[in-house]
Coordinates of C-alpha atoms and ligand atoms in Angstrom, one line a residue:
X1 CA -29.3 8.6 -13.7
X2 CA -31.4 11.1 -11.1
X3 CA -29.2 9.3 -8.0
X4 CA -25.9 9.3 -9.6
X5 CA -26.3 13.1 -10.1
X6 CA -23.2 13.7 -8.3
X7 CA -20.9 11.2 -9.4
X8 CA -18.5 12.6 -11.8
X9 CA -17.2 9.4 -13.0
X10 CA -18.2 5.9 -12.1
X11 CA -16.0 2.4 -12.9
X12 CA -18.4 -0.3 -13.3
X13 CA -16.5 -3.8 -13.1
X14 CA -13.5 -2.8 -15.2
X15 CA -11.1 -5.3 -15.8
X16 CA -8.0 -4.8 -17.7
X17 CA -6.0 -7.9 -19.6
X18 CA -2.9 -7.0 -21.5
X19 CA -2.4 -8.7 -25.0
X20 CA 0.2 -11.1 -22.9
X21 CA -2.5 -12.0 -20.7
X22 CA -1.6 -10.6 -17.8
X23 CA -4.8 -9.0 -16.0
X24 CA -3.3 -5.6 -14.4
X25 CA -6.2 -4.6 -12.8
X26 CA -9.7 -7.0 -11.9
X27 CA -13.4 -5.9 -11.7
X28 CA -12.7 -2.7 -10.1
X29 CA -15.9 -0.7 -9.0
X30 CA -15.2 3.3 -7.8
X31 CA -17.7 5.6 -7.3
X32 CA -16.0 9.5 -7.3
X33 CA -17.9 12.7 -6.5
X34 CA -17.7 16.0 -8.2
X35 CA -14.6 18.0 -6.6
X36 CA -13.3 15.4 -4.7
X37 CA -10.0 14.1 -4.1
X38 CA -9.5 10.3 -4.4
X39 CA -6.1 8.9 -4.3
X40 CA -5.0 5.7 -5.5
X41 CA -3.0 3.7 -2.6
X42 CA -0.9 0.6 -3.6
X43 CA 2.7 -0.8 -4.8
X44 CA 4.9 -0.1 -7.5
X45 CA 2.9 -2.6 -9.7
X46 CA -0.7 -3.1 -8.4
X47 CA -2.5 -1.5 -11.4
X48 CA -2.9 2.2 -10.7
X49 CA -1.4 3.7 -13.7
X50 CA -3.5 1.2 -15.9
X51 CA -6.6 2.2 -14.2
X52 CA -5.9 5.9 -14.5
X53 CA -4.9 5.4 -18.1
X54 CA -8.4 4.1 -19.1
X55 CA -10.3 6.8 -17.0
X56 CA -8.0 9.3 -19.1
X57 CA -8.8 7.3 -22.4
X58 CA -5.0 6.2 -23.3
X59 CA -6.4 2.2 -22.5
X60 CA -9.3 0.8 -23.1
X61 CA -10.4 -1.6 -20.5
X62 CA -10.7 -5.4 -21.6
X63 CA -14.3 -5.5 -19.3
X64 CA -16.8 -2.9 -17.4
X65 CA -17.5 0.6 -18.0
X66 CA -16.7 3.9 -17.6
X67 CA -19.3 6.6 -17.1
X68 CA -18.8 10.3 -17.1
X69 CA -21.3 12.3 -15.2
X70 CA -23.9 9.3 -15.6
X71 CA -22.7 8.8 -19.5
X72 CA -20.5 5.9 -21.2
X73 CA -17.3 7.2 -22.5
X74 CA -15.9 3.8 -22.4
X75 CA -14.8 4.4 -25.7
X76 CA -14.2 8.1 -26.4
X77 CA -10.8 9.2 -27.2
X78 CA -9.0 11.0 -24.7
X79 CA -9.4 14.3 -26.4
X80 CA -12.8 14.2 -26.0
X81 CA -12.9 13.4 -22.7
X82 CA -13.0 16.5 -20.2
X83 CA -9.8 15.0 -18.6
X84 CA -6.4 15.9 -18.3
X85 CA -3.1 14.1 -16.9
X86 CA 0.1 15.1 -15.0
X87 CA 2.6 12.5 -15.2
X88 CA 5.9 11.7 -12.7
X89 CA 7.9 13.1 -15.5
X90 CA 7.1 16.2 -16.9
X91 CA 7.0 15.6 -20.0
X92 CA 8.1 19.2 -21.0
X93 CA 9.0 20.4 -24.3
X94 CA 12.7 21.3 -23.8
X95 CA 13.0 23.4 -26.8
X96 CA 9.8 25.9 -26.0
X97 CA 9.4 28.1 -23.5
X98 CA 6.9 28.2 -20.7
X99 CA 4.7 30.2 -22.4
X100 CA 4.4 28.0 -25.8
X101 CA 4.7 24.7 -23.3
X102 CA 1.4 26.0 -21.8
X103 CA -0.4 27.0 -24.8
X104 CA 0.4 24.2 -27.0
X105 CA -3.0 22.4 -26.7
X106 CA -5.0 25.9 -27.6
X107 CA -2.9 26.7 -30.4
X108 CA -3.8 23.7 -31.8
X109 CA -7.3 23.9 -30.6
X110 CA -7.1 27.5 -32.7
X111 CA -8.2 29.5 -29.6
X112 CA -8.0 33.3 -30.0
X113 CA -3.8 34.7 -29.1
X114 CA -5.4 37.0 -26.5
X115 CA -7.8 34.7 -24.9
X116 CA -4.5 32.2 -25.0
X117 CA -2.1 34.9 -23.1
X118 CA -5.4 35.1 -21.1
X119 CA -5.4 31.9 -19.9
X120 CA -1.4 31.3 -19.8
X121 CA -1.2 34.0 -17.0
X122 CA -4.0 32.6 -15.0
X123 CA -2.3 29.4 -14.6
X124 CA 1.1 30.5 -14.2
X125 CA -0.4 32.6 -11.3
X126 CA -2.3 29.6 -9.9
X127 CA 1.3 27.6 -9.8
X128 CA 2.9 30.4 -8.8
X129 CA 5.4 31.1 -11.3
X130 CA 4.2 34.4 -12.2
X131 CA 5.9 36.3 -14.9
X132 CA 7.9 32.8 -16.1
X133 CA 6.3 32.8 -19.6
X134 CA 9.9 33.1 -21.3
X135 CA 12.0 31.1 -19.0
X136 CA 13.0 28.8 -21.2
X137 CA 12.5 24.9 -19.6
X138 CA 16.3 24.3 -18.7
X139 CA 16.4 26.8 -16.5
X140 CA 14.0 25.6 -14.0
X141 CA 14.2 23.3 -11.2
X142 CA 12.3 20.1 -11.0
X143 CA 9.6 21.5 -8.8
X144 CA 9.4 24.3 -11.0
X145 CA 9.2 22.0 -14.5
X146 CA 6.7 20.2 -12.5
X147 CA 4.4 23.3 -11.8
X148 CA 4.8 24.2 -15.7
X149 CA 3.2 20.7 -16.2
X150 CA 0.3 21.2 -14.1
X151 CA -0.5 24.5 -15.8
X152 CA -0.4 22.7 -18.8
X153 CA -2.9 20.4 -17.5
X154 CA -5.0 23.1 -15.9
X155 CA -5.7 25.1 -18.9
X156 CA -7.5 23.3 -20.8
X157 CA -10.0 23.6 -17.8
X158 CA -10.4 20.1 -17.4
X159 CA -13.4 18.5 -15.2
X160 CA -10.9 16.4 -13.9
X161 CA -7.0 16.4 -13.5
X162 CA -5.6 12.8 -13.2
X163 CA -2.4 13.2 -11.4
X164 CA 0.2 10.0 -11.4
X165 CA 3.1 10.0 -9.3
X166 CA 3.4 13.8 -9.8
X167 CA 5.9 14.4 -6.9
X168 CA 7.7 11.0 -7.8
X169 CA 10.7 12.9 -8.6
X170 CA 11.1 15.3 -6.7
X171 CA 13.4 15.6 -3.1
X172 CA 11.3 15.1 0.4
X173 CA 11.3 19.1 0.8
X174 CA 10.3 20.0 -2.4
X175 CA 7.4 17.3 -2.1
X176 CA 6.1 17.9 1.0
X177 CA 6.0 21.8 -0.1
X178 CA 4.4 20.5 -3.8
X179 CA 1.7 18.5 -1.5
X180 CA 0.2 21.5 0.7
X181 CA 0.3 23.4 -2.6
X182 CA -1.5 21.2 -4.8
X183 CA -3.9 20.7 -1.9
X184 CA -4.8 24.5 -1.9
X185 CA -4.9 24.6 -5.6
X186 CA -7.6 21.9 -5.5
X187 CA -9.8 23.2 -2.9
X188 CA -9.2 27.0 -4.8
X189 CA -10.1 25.5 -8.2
X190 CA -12.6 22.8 -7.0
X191 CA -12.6 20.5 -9.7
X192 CA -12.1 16.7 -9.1
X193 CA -8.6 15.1 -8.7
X194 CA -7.7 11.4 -9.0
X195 CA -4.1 11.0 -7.7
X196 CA -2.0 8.0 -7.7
X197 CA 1.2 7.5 -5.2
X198 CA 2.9 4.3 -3.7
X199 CA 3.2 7.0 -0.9
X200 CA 0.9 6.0 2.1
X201 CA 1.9 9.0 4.3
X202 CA 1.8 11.3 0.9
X203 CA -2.3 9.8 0.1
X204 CA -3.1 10.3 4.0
X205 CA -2.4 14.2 4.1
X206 CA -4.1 15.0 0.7
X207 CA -6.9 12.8 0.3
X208 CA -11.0 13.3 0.9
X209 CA -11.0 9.4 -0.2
X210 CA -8.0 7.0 -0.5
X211 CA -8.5 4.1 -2.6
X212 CA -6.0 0.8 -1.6
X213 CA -5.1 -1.5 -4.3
X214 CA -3.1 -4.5 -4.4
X215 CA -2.4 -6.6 -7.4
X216 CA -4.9 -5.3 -9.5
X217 CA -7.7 -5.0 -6.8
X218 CA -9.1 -2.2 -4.7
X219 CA -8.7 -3.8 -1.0
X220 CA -10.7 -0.8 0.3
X221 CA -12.0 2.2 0.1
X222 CA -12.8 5.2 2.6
X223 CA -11.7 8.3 4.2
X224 CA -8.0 8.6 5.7
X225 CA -9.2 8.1 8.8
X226 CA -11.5 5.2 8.1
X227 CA -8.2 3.4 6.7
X228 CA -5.8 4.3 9.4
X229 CA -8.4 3.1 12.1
X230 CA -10.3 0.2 11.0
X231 CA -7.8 -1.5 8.0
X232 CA -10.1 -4.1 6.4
X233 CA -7.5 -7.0 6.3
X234 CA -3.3 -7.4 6.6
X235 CA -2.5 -5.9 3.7
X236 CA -3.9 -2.8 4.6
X237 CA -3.1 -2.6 7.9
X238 CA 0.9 -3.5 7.0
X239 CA 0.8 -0.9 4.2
X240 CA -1.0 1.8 6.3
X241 CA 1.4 3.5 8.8
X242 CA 4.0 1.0 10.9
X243 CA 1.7 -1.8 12.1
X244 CA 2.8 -4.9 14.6
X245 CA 0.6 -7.7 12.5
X246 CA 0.2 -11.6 14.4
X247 CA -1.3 -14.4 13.2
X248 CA -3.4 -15.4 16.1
X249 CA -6.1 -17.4 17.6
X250 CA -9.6 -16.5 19.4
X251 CA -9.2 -18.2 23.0
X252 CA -13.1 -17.6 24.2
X253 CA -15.4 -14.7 24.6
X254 CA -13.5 -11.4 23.7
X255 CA -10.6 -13.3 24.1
X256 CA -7.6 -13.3 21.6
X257 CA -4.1 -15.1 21.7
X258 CA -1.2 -13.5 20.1
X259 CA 2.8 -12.9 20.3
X260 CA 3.0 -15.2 22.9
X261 CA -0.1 -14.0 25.4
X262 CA -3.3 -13.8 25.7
X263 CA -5.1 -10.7 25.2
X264 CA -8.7 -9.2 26.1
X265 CA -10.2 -7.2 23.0
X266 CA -14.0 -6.1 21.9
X267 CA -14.4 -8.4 18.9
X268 CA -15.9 -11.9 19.3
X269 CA -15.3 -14.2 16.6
X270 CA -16.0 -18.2 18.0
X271 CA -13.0 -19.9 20.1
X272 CA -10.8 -21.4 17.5
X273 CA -11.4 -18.7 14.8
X274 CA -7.4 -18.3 13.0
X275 CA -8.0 -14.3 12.8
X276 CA -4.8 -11.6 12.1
X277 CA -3.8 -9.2 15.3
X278 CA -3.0 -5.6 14.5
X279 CA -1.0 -3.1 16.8
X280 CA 0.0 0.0 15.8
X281 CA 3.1 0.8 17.5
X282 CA 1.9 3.9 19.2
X283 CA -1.3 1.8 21.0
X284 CA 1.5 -0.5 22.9
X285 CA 2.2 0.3 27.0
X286 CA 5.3 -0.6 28.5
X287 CA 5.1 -1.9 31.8
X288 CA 6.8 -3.4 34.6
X289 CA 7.6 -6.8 33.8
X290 CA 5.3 -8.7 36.1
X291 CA 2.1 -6.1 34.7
X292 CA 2.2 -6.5 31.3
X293 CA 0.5 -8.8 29.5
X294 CA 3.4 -10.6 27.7
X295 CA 7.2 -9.3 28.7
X296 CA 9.8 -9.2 26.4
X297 CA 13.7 -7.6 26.2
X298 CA 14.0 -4.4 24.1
X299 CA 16.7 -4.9 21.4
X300 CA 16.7 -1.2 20.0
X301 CA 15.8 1.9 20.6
X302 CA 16.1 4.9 18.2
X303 CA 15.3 8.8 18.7
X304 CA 13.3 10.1 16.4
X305 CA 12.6 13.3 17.3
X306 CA 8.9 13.7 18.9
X307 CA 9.2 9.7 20.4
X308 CA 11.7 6.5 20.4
X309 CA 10.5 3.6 18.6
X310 CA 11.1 0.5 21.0
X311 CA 11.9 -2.8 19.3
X312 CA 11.2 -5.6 21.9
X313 CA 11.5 -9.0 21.5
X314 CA 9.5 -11.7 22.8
X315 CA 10.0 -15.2 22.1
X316 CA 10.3 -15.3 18.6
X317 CA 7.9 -12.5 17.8
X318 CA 8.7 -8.6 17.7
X319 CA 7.2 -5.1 18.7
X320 CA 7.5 -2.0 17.8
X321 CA 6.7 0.5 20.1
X322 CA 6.6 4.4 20.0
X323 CA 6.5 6.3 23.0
X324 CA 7.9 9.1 25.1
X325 CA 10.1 7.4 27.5
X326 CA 13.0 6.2 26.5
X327 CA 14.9 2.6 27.5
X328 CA 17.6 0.8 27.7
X329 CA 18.8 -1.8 25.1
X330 CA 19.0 -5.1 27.4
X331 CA 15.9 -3.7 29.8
X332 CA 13.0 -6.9 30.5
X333 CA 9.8 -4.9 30.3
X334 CA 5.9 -5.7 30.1
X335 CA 3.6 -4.9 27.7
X336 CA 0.0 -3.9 27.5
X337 CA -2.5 -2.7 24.5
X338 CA -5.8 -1.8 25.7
X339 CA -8.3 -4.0 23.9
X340 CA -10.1 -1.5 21.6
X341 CA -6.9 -1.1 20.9
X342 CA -6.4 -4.3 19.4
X343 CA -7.8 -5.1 15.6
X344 CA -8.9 -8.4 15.3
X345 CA -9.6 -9.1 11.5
X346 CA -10.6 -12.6 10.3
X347 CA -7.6 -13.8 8.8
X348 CA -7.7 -13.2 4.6
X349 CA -9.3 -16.7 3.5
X350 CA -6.7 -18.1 6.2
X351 CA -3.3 -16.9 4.2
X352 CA -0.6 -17.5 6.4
X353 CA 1.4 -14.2 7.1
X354 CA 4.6 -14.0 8.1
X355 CA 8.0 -12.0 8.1
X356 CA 11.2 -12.9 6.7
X357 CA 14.4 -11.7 7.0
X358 CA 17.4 -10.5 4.7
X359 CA 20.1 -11.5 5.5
X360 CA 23.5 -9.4 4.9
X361 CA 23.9 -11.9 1.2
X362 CA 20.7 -10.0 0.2
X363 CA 19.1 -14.0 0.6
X364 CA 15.6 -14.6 2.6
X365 CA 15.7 -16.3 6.0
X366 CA 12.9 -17.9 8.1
X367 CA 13.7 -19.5 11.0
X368 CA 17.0 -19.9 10.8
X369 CA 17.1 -21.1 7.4
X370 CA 17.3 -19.6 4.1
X371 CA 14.9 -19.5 1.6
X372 CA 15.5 -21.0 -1.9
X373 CA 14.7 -17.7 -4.0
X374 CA 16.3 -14.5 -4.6
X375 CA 15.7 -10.9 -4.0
X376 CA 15.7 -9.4 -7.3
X377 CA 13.1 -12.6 -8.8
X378 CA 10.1 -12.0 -6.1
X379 CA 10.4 -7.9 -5.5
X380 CA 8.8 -6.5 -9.1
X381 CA 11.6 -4.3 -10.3
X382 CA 14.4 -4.8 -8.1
X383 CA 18.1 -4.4 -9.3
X384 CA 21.5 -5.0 -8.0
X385 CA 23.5 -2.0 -8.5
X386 CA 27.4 -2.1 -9.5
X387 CA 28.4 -2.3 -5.7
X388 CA 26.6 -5.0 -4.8
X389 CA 23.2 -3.3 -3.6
X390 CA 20.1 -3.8 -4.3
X391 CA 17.1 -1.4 -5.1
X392 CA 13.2 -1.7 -5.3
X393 CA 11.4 -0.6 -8.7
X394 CA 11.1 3.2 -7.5
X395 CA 15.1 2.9 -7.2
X396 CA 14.9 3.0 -3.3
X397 CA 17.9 1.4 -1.4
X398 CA 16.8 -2.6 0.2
X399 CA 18.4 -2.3 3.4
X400 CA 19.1 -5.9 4.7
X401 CA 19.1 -4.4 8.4
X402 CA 15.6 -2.2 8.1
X403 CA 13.6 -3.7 5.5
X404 CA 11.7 -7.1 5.7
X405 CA 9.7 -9.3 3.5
X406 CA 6.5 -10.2 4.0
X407 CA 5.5 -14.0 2.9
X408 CA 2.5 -15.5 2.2
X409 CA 1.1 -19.1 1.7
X410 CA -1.7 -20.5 1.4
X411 CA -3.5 -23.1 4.2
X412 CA -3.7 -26.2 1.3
X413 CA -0.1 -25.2 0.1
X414 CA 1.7 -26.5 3.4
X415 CA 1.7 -29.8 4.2
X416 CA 2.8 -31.1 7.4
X417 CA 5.0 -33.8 8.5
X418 CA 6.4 -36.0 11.0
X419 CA 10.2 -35.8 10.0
X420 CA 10.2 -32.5 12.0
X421 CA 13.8 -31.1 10.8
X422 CA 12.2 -31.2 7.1
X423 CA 10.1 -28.2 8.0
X424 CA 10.8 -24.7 8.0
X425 CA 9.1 -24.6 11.5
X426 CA 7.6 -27.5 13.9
X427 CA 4.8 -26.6 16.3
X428 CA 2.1 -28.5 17.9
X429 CA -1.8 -29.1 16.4
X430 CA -3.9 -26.8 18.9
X431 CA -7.2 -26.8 16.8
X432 CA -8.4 -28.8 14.1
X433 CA -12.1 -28.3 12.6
X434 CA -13.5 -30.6 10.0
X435 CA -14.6 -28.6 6.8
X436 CA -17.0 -31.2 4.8
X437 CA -14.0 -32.4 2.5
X438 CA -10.8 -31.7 4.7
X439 CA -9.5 -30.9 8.1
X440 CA -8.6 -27.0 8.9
X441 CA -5.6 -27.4 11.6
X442 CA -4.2 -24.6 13.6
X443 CA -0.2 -25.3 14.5
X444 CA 1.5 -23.3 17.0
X445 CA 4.8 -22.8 16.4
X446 CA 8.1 -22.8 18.9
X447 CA 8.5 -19.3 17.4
X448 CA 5.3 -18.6 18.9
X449 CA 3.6 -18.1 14.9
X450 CA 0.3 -19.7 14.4
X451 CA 0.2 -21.2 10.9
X452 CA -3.1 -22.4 9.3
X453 CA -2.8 -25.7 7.8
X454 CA -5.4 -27.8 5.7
X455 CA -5.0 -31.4 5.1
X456 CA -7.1 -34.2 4.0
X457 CA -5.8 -36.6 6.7
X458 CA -6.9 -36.7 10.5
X459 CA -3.8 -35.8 12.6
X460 CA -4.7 -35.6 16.6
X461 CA -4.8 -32.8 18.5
X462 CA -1.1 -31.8 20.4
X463 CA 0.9 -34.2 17.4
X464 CA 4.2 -32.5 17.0
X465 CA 5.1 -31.3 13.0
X466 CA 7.2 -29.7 10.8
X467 CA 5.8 -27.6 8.0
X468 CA 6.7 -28.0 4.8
X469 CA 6.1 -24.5 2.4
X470 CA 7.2 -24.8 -1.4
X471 CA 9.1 -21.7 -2.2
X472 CA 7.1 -21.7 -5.5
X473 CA 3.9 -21.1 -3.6
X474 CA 4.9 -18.2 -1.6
X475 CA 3.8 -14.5 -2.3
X476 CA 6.3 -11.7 -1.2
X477 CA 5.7 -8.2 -0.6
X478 CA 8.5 -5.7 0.3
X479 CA 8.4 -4.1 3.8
X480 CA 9.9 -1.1 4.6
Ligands
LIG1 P1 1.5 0.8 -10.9 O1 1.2 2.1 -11.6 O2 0.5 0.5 -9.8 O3 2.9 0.7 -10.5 P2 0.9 -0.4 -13.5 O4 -0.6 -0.1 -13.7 O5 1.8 0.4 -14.2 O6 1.2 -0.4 -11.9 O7 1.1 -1.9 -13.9 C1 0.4 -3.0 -13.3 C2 0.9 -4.3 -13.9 O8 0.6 -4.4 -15.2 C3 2.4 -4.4 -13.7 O9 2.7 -5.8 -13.3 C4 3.0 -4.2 -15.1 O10 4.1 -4.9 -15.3 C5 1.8 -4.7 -16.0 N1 1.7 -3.9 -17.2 C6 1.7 -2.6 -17.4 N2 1.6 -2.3 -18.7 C7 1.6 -3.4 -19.4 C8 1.6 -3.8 -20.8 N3 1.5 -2.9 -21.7 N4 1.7 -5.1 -21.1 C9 1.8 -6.1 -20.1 N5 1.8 -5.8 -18.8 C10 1.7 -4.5 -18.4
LIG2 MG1 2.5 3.7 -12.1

């Protein structure tokens, strides 16, 4: 185990099924380092609790192993593992005081009273809530409870502190401060944290190594930076920082058609490859109409401090632009990205992406028309409230005017037909490649989408269709 010398815990094709079948998380494989700190990335729902819950020893995994400084501990109990967790709630015990919160574990580990005060002040110091030993819990404020739990963590003097959701409940100040602080107390302490959020901005600031998951698998894996720059597919890209995502087309050498124009850019995939776009709003340069690439009419502008963020429509497709200058609501303007500027990704196994609307009845439209399906059914633990609006699973307002959904379908799940009205869009065939046992068709739409269609039939290139997509076989995905 010479090479793995300084991996502190290893996950080697763990798969997790619960007894009803459901598989939370699917042959994930992480490497950690000693002292680092890895964040789990993803949705309410895409697995990270169960994975941190079987490096912690609370689950066992259904497949793979776990390794501990090069040794299996698949199946050690969690109080022999070197491991300890902080939870989104603290988990306090409301009728002890700090002190006995923080010494539970040793007293019942036997450890020496003085060696316990010992080590109670030393972590009240590191938290800094000095001289809070007989506070008693009620009296603190969640930040503070949420220190108390981390100390509790702490001294036991783990190897590693699993961390899930720890700021979860606690106000934007108070979390922001909580973040610089636990930062510190990781580099200070330097042993190895595994954090979990749903907070992309939250895992960007704190992290030596952000892990993305999505519905029970890691969708990659690298520094902040490495994820901000070069997303690996969509998803990424969409749940990374605000993101303008196209379905597109390659057009020839370097050259790539999206939203309406055609664009130069520095990857070079064959003419006729269905690939994803990805803009991020700050990479977009207004122009005069007659220089930009594509042109378009702004329908918002907001302040937000350092920049405006631009919304400009063209055709059917949006941007979202931030810059410095500010414009008018109504304005015609050009637009140009500089083509390293432009992420071409081949388009996940061809899944159709697109955004939908919600409408002000909280119902999905596309198009023009509504989808057959309701909020609270395809967002994971959504809820109407009493007056009527809705919330996700972390109890964060859906605001019908801000927030999107983001549908996917796949190519053999559309079919296409000639009673155009049927479809929930009609476009034209511009590309059509045999595959061995069925056609791969490109349709670009009159809303300017390009939709990846495969069908067993020859159609001709430039016949007119309407697209038919079974609600059943979409995927939906919250967008704030
Ligand atoms: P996250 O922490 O990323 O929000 P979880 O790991 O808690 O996600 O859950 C992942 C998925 O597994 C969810 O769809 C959840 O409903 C499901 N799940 C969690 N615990 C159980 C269980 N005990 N039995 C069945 N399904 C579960
Ligand atoms: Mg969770």
């Amino acid at each position: 185990m010479q090479e793995n010398a300084t991996n502190i815990i290893e996950l080697k094709h763990i798969t997790k099924t619960y007894e009803d079948g459901f598989t939370a998380v699917s042959d994930f494989n992480l490497e950690v380092k000693r002292g680092e700190f890895v964040t789990f990335l993803g949705p309410s729902g895409c697995g990270k609790t169960t994975t941190l819950r079987m490096i912690a020893g609370f689950d066992l995994p259904t497949e793979g192993e776990i390794l501990l400084n090069g040794k299996n501990i698949t199946n050690l109990p969690p109080n022999k593992r070197p491991i300890n967790t902080v939870f989104q709630r603290y988990a306090l015990f409301p009728h002890m005081n700090i002190y006995d919160n923080i010494a539970f574990g040793l007293k019942l580990k036997k450890m020496d009273r003085s060696v316990i005060t010992k080590k109670v002040k030393k972590v009240l110091d590191l938290v800094d809530l000095e001289g809070f030993e007989n506070r008693s819990v009620s009296t603190l404020s969640g930040g503070q409870q949420q220190r108390v739990a981390i100390a509790r963590a702490l001294v036991n003097e783990p190897e590693i502190l699993l961390l899930d959701e720890p700021l979860g409940a606690l106000d934007l100040k108070m979390r922001k401060e909580m973040q610089l602080e636990l930062k510190a107390m990781h580099d200070e302490l330097g042993i190895t944290f595994i954090y979990v959020t749903h907070d992309q901005e939250e895992a960007l600031t704190m992290s030596d190594k952000i892990v993305v998951m999505s519905e029970g698998k890691m969708q990659q894996i690298g520094t902040p930076e490495d994820i901000y720059n070069e997303p690996k597919n969509a998803f990424v890209a969409d749940f990374i920082g605000e993101s303008n995502i196209f379905n597109g087309i390659m057009t020839g050498h370097r050259k790539v058609r999206f939203c309406g124009g055609e664009f130069d850019c520095v990857d070079d995939w064959k003419e006729g490859t269905h690939i994803t776009a990805v803009v991020r709003p700050e990479d977009v340069i207004l122009t005069p109409p007659e220089k930009g690439t594509i042109r378009g009419v702004v329908s918002s502008v907001i302040f937000k401090g350092m920049h405006y963020e631009i919304t400009v429509e063209s055709g059917k497709n949006e941007m979202v632009i931030q810059t410095v200058h500010s414009a008018k609501v109504g304005d015609v303007t050009g637009m140009r990205v500089d083509p390293d500027n432009i992420h071409v990704m081949l388009a996940d196994d061809n899944t159709n992406i697109f955004p939908a609307d919600i409408n002000r009845s909280y119902r999905l439209e596309y198009n023009g028309k509504v989808l057959d399906t309701s909020l609270t059914r395809i967002i994971k633990g959504s809820r109407r409230l009493e007056d009527g609006t809705l919330v996700d699973a972390n109890g964060e307002l859906i605001d019908p005017r801000r927030n999107k959904v983001i549908v996917s379908i796949e190519p053999q799940d559309i079919t296409m037909t000639d009673q155009m009205e049927d479809g929930l869009v009609q476009g034209c065939i511009s590309n059509l490649i045999y595959k061995g046992d069925h056609y791969s068709y490109v349709i670009h739409t009159d809303i300017e989408q390009d939709f990846v269609v495969d069908d067993e039939y020859l159609w001709n290139m430039g016949d007119r269709v309407g697209l038919l997509m079974p609600v059943e076989k979409m995927k939906f995905r919250l967008k704030r």
